[in-house]
mmCIF file of C-alpha atoms and ligand atoms in Angstrom:
data_model
loop_
_atom_site.group_PDB
_atom_site.id
_atom_site.type_symbol
_atom_site.label_atom_id
_atom_site.label_comp_id
_atom_site.label_asym_id
_atom_site.label_seq_id
_atom_site.Cartn_x
_atom_site.Cartn_y
_atom_site.Cartn_z
ATOM 1 C CA MET A 1464 34.676 -77.332 -7.791
ATOM 2 C CA LYS A 1465 32.720 -75.438 -5.167
ATOM 3 C CA GLY A 1466 32.754 -78.126 -2.492
ATOM 4 C CA TRP A 1467 29.822 -79.950 -1.004
ATOM 5 C CA ALA A 1468 26.110 -79.318 -0.805
ATOM 6 C CA ALA A 1469 23.492 -81.425 0.980
ATOM 7 C CA VAL A 1470 19.927 -82.459 0.205
ATOM 8 C CA SER A 1471 17.861 -84.389 2.710
ATOM 9 C CA ASP A 1472 14.532 -86.053 3.069
ATOM 10 C CA PHE A 1473 12.728 -85.319 6.350
ATOM 11 C CA ASP A 1474 10.409 -88.113 7.528
ATOM 12 C CA GLY A 1475 12.336 -91.150 8.757
ATOM 13 C CA THR A 1476 15.608 -89.427 7.843
ATOM 14 C CA ILE A 1477 15.891 -86.350 10.049
ATOM 15 C CA THR A 1478 13.277 -87.896 12.309
ATOM 16 C CA LEU A 1479 13.651 -91.514 13.399
ATOM 17 C CA ARG A 1480 10.120 -92.394 12.357
ATOM 18 C CA ASP A 1481 7.985 -91.116 9.507
ATOM 19 C CA VAL A 1482 5.985 -88.395 11.278
ATOM 20 C CA GLY A 1483 3.071 -88.518 8.856
ATOM 21 C CA ASP A 1484 2.649 -92.274 9.281
ATOM 22 C CA HIS A 1485 3.172 -92.041 13.028
ATOM 23 C CA LEU A 1486 0.465 -89.352 13.340
ATOM 24 C CA LEU A 1487 -2.028 -91.271 11.197
ATOM 25 C CA LEU A 1488 -1.464 -94.488 13.150
ATOM 26 C CA HIS A 1489 -1.433 -92.846 16.565
ATOM 27 C CA TYR A 1490 -4.820 -91.175 16.029
ATOM 28 C CA GLY A 1491 -6.295 -94.097 14.118
ATOM 29 C CA PHE A 1492 -6.693 -92.343 10.759
ATOM 30 C CA SER A 1493 -4.842 -95.092 8.921
ATOM 31 C CA ASP A 1494 -3.625 -98.635 9.508
ATOM 32 C CA LYS A 1495 -0.363 -100.507 9.056
ATOM 33 C CA GLU A 1496 -1.424 -102.295 5.854
ATOM 34 C CA THR A 1497 -2.448 -99.065 4.104
ATOM 35 C CA ILE A 1498 0.776 -97.373 5.145
ATOM 36 C CA GLU A 1499 2.901 -100.343 4.089
ATOM 37 C CA ALA A 1500 1.222 -100.289 0.662
ATOM 38 C CA SER A 1501 2.084 -96.583 0.324
ATOM 39 C CA TYR A 1502 5.777 -97.496 0.180
ATOM 40 C CA SER A 1503 5.486 -99.271 -3.138
ATOM 41 C CA LEU A 1504 7.692 -97.642 -5.790
ATOM 42 C CA LYS A 1505 4.501 -97.316 -7.823
ATOM 43 C CA VAL A 1506 2.708 -95.137 -5.296
ATOM 44 C CA ARG A 1507 3.154 -91.394 -5.342
ATOM 45 C CA VAL A 1508 3.757 -90.387 -1.733
ATOM 46 C CA GLU A 1509 2.154 -86.989 -2.310
ATOM 47 C CA ASN A 1510 -1.106 -88.619 -3.411
ATOM 48 C CA PHE A 1511 -1.068 -90.963 -0.448
ATOM 49 C CA MET A 1512 -0.502 -88.030 1.925
ATOM 50 C CA LYS A 1513 -3.343 -85.992 0.434
ATOM 51 C CA SER A 1514 -5.859 -88.784 0.708
ATOM 52 C CA ALA A 1515 -4.684 -90.101 4.074
ATOM 53 C CA PHE A 1516 -4.839 -86.680 5.735
ATOM 54 C CA ALA A 1517 -8.104 -85.637 4.061
ATOM 55 C CA GLY A 1518 -9.972 -87.483 6.806
ATOM 56 C CA ALA A 1519 -7.573 -86.739 9.665
ATOM 57 C CA ARG A 1520 -9.476 -84.557 12.113
ATOM 58 C CA LEU A 1521 -6.537 -82.941 13.881
ATOM 59 C CA THR A 1522 -5.884 -79.378 14.971
ATOM 60 C CA GLU A 1523 -2.630 -77.494 14.490
ATOM 61 C CA ASP A 1524 -2.120 -77.522 18.261
ATOM 62 C CA ALA A 1525 -2.663 -81.273 18.492
ATOM 63 C CA ILE A 1526 -0.068 -81.857 15.782
ATOM 64 C CA ALA A 1527 2.446 -79.486 17.397
ATOM 65 C CA GLY A 1528 1.891 -81.223 20.744
ATOM 66 C CA PHE A 1529 2.413 -84.609 19.126
ATOM 67 C CA VAL A 1530 5.688 -83.401 17.601
ATOM 68 C CA ARG A 1531 6.949 -82.086 20.936
ATOM 69 C CA GLY A 1532 5.972 -85.207 22.834
ATOM 70 C CA LYS A 1533 6.568 -88.061 20.416
ATOM 71 C CA VAL A 1534 8.831 -87.150 17.518
ATOM 72 C CA ARG A 1535 12.478 -87.984 17.957
ATOM 73 C CA ALA A 1536 15.260 -86.513 15.851
ATOM 74 C CA ARG A 1537 18.097 -88.590 14.454
ATOM 75 C CA ALA A 1538 21.403 -88.125 16.252
ATOM 76 C CA GLY A 1539 23.520 -85.257 15.058
ATOM 77 C CA PHE A 1540 20.976 -83.588 12.769
ATOM 78 C CA ARG A 1541 21.120 -80.253 14.604
ATOM 79 C CA GLU A 1542 24.920 -80.292 14.681
ATOM 80 C CA PHE A 1543 24.936 -81.090 10.970
ATOM 81 C CA ILE A 1544 22.684 -78.114 10.184
ATOM 82 C CA LEU A 1545 24.950 -75.853 12.218
ATOM 83 C CA PHE A 1546 28.039 -77.381 10.562
ATOM 84 C CA CYS A 1547 26.601 -76.684 7.093
ATOM 85 C CA GLY A 1548 25.815 -73.092 8.055
ATOM 86 C CA ALA A 1549 29.313 -72.526 9.436
ATOM 87 C CA SER A 1550 31.107 -74.270 6.545
ATOM 88 C CA GLY A 1551 29.237 -72.729 3.617
ATOM 89 C CA VAL A 1552 27.631 -76.040 2.673
ATOM 90 C CA PRO A 1553 24.231 -75.328 1.077
ATOM 91 C CA LEU A 1554 21.637 -77.578 2.699
ATOM 92 C CA GLU A 1555 18.045 -78.101 1.762
ATOM 93 C CA ILE A 1556 15.248 -80.437 2.724
ATOM 94 C CA ALA A 1557 12.915 -81.837 0.074
ATOM 95 C CA SER A 1558 9.957 -83.616 1.629
ATOM 96 C CA GLY A 1559 6.550 -85.053 0.925
ATOM 97 C CA GLY A 1560 5.725 -84.252 4.560
ATOM 98 C CA VAL A 1561 3.723 -81.308 5.811
ATOM 99 C CA ASP A 1562 4.575 -77.914 7.324
ATOM 100 C CA LEU A 1563 2.058 -78.557 10.127
ATOM 101 C CA TYR A 1564 4.518 -80.948 11.747
ATOM 102 C CA ALA A 1565 7.802 -79.762 10.228
ATOM 103 C CA ASP A 1566 7.471 -76.179 11.508
ATOM 104 C CA PRO A 1567 7.019 -77.133 15.179
ATOM 105 C CA PHE A 1568 9.840 -79.668 14.830
ATOM 106 C CA PHE A 1569 12.389 -77.124 13.607
ATOM 107 C CA LYS A 1570 11.133 -74.543 16.070
ATOM 108 C CA MET A 1571 11.598 -77.001 18.919
ATOM 109 C CA HIS A 1572 15.196 -77.634 17.830
ATOM 110 C CA GLY A 1573 15.903 -73.951 17.238
ATOM 111 C CA VAL A 1574 17.089 -74.269 13.646
ATOM 112 C CA LYS A 1575 16.026 -72.873 10.285
ATOM 113 C CA VAL A 1576 16.669 -74.706 7.038
ATOM 114 C CA ARG A 1577 15.787 -74.049 3.415
ATOM 115 C CA SER A 1578 13.027 -76.549 2.837
ATOM 116 C CA PHE A 1579 10.211 -77.797 0.656
ATOM 117 C CA PHE A 1580 7.210 -79.283 2.493
ATOM 118 C CA GLY A 1581 3.595 -79.805 1.640
ATOM 119 C CA ARG A 1582 1.240 -77.127 2.921
ATOM 120 C CA GLY A 1583 -1.348 -78.457 5.317
ATOM 121 C CA ARG A 1584 -4.527 -76.571 6.117
ATOM 122 C CA VAL A 1585 -7.025 -77.638 8.730
ATOM 123 C CA VAL A 1586 -10.400 -77.765 6.981
ATOM 124 C CA LYS A 1587 -13.766 -79.246 7.853
ATOM 125 C CA GLY A 1588 -13.355 -83.000 8.365
ATOM 126 C CA GLY A 1589 -9.600 -83.187 7.969
ATOM 127 C CA ILE A 1590 -6.449 -81.664 6.556
ATOM 128 C CA LYS A 1591 -6.058 -80.435 3.016
ATOM 129 C CA ILE A 1592 -2.524 -80.816 1.704
ATOM 130 C CA THR A 1593 -1.136 -79.028 -1.335
ATOM 131 C CA TYR A 1594 2.337 -79.207 -2.846
ATOM 132 C CA PRO A 1595 3.097 -75.858 -4.498
ATOM 133 C CA PHE A 1596 6.553 -77.073 -5.595
ATOM 134 C CA LEU A 1597 5.182 -80.136 -7.381
ATOM 135 C CA LYS A 1598 3.357 -78.420 -10.222
ATOM 136 C CA LEU A 1599 5.701 -79.817 -12.870
ATOM 137 C CA MET A 1600 6.802 -83.177 -11.513
ATOM 138 C CA ASP A 1601 6.224 -85.832 -8.897
ATOM 139 C CA LEU A 1602 7.963 -85.846 -5.512
ATOM 140 C CA SER A 1603 10.579 -88.409 -6.421
ATOM 141 C CA SER A 1604 11.614 -86.464 -9.557
ATOM 142 C CA PHE A 1605 11.543 -83.228 -7.574
ATOM 143 C CA LYS A 1606 14.016 -84.586 -5.030
ATOM 144 C CA ALA A 1607 16.268 -85.730 -7.881
ATOM 145 C CA SER A 1608 15.954 -82.289 -9.504
ATOM 146 C CA ARG A 1609 17.274 -80.601 -6.353
ATOM 147 C CA VAL A 1610 20.356 -82.823 -6.418
ATOM 148 C CA ARG A 1611 20.814 -82.234 -10.157
ATOM 149 C CA ARG A 1612 20.519 -78.470 -9.741
ATOM 150 C CA LEU A 1613 23.287 -78.330 -7.141
ATOM 151 C CA LYS A 1614 25.520 -80.580 -9.220
ATOM 152 C CA ARG A 1615 25.046 -78.305 -12.222
ATOM 153 C CA ALA A 1616 26.057 -75.388 -10.001
ATOM 154 C CA GLY A 1617 29.375 -77.176 -9.422
ATOM 155 C CA TYR A 1618 28.794 -78.851 -6.050
ATOM 156 C CA ARG A 1619 29.326 -82.413 -5.047
ATOM 157 C CA VAL A 1620 26.117 -83.481 -3.349
ATOM 158 C CA VAL A 1621 25.515 -85.617 -0.311
ATOM 159 C CA PHE A 1622 21.978 -86.983 -0.090
ATOM 160 C CA PHE A 1623 20.115 -88.381 2.921
ATOM 161 C CA GLY A 1624 16.981 -90.470 2.666
ATOM 162 C CA ASP A 1625 15.061 -93.495 3.826
ATOM 163 C CA GLY A 1626 12.265 -94.187 1.338
ATOM 164 C CA PRO A 1627 11.721 -95.559 -2.163
ATOM 165 C CA ASN A 1628 10.765 -92.018 -3.267
ATOM 166 C CA ASP A 1629 14.342 -90.979 -2.417
ATOM 167 C CA PHE A 1630 15.887 -93.471 -4.817
ATOM 168 C CA LYS A 1631 16.077 -91.244 -7.917
ATOM 169 C CA ALA A 1632 17.858 -88.535 -5.938
ATOM 170 C CA ALA A 1633 20.201 -91.110 -4.392
ATOM 171 C CA GLN A 1634 21.179 -92.349 -7.856
ATOM 172 C CA LEU A 1635 22.361 -88.845 -8.794
ATOM 173 C CA ALA A 1636 24.171 -87.956 -5.575
ATOM 174 C CA ASP A 1637 27.939 -88.184 -5.053
ATOM 175 C CA LYS A 1638 27.528 -89.584 -1.564
ATOM 176 C CA VAL A 1639 24.464 -91.269 -0.091
ATOM 177 C CA TYR A 1640 23.484 -91.878 3.519
ATOM 178 C CA ALA A 1641 20.476 -94.155 3.559
ATOM 179 C CA ALA A 1642 18.240 -95.753 6.159
ATOM 180 C CA GLY A 1643 15.439 -98.294 5.979
ATOM 181 C CA ARG A 1644 13.837 -99.057 2.632
ATOM 182 C CA LEU A 1645 16.199 -96.789 0.719
ATOM 183 C CA LEU A 1646 19.283 -98.534 2.072
ATOM 184 C CA LYS A 1647 17.815 -101.895 1.060
ATOM 185 C CA LEU A 1648 16.913 -100.577 -2.402
ATOM 186 C CA CYS A 1649 20.404 -99.092 -2.931
ATOM 187 C CA ARG A 1650 21.958 -102.424 -2.006
ATOM 188 C CA GLU A 1651 19.652 -104.359 -4.332
ATOM 189 C CA ARG A 1652 20.306 -102.010 -7.238
ATOM 190 C CA GLY A 1653 24.043 -101.533 -6.741
ATOM 191 C CA ILE A 1654 24.000 -97.877 -5.638
ATOM 192 C CA ALA A 1655 26.756 -97.123 -3.125
ATOM 193 C CA ALA A 1656 25.245 -95.959 0.161
ATOM 194 C CA SER A 1657 26.441 -95.667 3.743
ATOM 195 C CA PRO A 1658 23.987 -96.528 6.502
ATOM 196 C CA LEU A 1659 22.533 -93.350 7.977
ATOM 197 C CA THR A 1660 22.966 -93.506 11.727
ATOM 198 C CA ASP A 1661 24.343 -90.202 13.001
ATOM 199 C CA PHE A 1662 24.497 -87.016 10.911
ATOM 200 C CA ARG A 1663 27.850 -86.130 12.484
ATOM 201 C CA LYS A 1664 29.406 -88.845 10.312
ATOM 202 C CA ALA A 1665 28.380 -86.861 7.248
ATOM 203 C CA ALA A 1666 29.968 -83.716 8.658
ATOM 204 C CA ALA A 1667 33.181 -85.689 9.234
ATOM 205 C CA PHE A 1668 32.975 -87.075 5.693
ATOM 206 C CA ILE A 1669 32.577 -83.599 4.176
ATOM 207 C CA ARG A 1670 35.455 -82.236 6.242
ATOM 208 C CA LYS A 1671 37.690 -85.122 5.230
ATOM 209 C CA ASN A 1672 36.808 -84.834 1.547
ATOM 210 C CA THR A 1673 37.188 -81.090 1.251
ATOM 211 C CA ALA A 1674 40.658 -80.156 0.139
ATOM 212 C CA SER A 1675 42.062 -77.314 2.199
ATOM 213 C CA PRO A 1676 43.191 -74.484 -0.058
ATOM 214 C CA THR A 1677 46.898 -74.456 -0.844
ATOM 215 C CA PRO A 1678 48.747 -71.337 0.379
ATOM 216 C CA ASP A 1679 49.439 -70.034 -3.148
ATOM 217 C CA SER A 1680 46.011 -70.529 -4.681
HETATM 218 MG MG1 MG B 1407 11.336 -90.426 4.353
#
């Protein structure tokens, strides 16, 4: 057993609100009903993102400014990233979100993390999003595949998420921290999950559940 690894969603998990939704609502490129409908288990988040942002006339600078002014991080996320780095816990982020807002977010917090985000390009009339890592599967299966991969490599995996598209990954993980719709879904379907409030709790959990090596081994 190699110890623990971590996989996390970004929007609504590392951030307190879904940044994509927040941006679309703030600038009037979508409405609450459309966004609510995008959370159905039947909707592919990546398709929603592509179509919702196709008409979002925003510049890279406007998005970066929005991130700096309006996007709040969940408590303890930076400490958790630093903890993982210092403790040899592989950590990665698998997200249906976009680099245009993720990059300024991580830059602002001064951390670098292995991550998978959609690629956003400002084009005429809006933003074109592509998902180079989703050639073979949908986002929800991709997230699950990242958990599966680490488990096959011998890790126990802690997963963090908040949305229905995180449910497949949560089902495979050894420990789940869930917020919002994911927490509700886990409870309805009998998947053990702790409420995600502060990432420092996960660091404490990993520390507590990592056996210290015995002197002779
Ligand atoms: Mg999310």
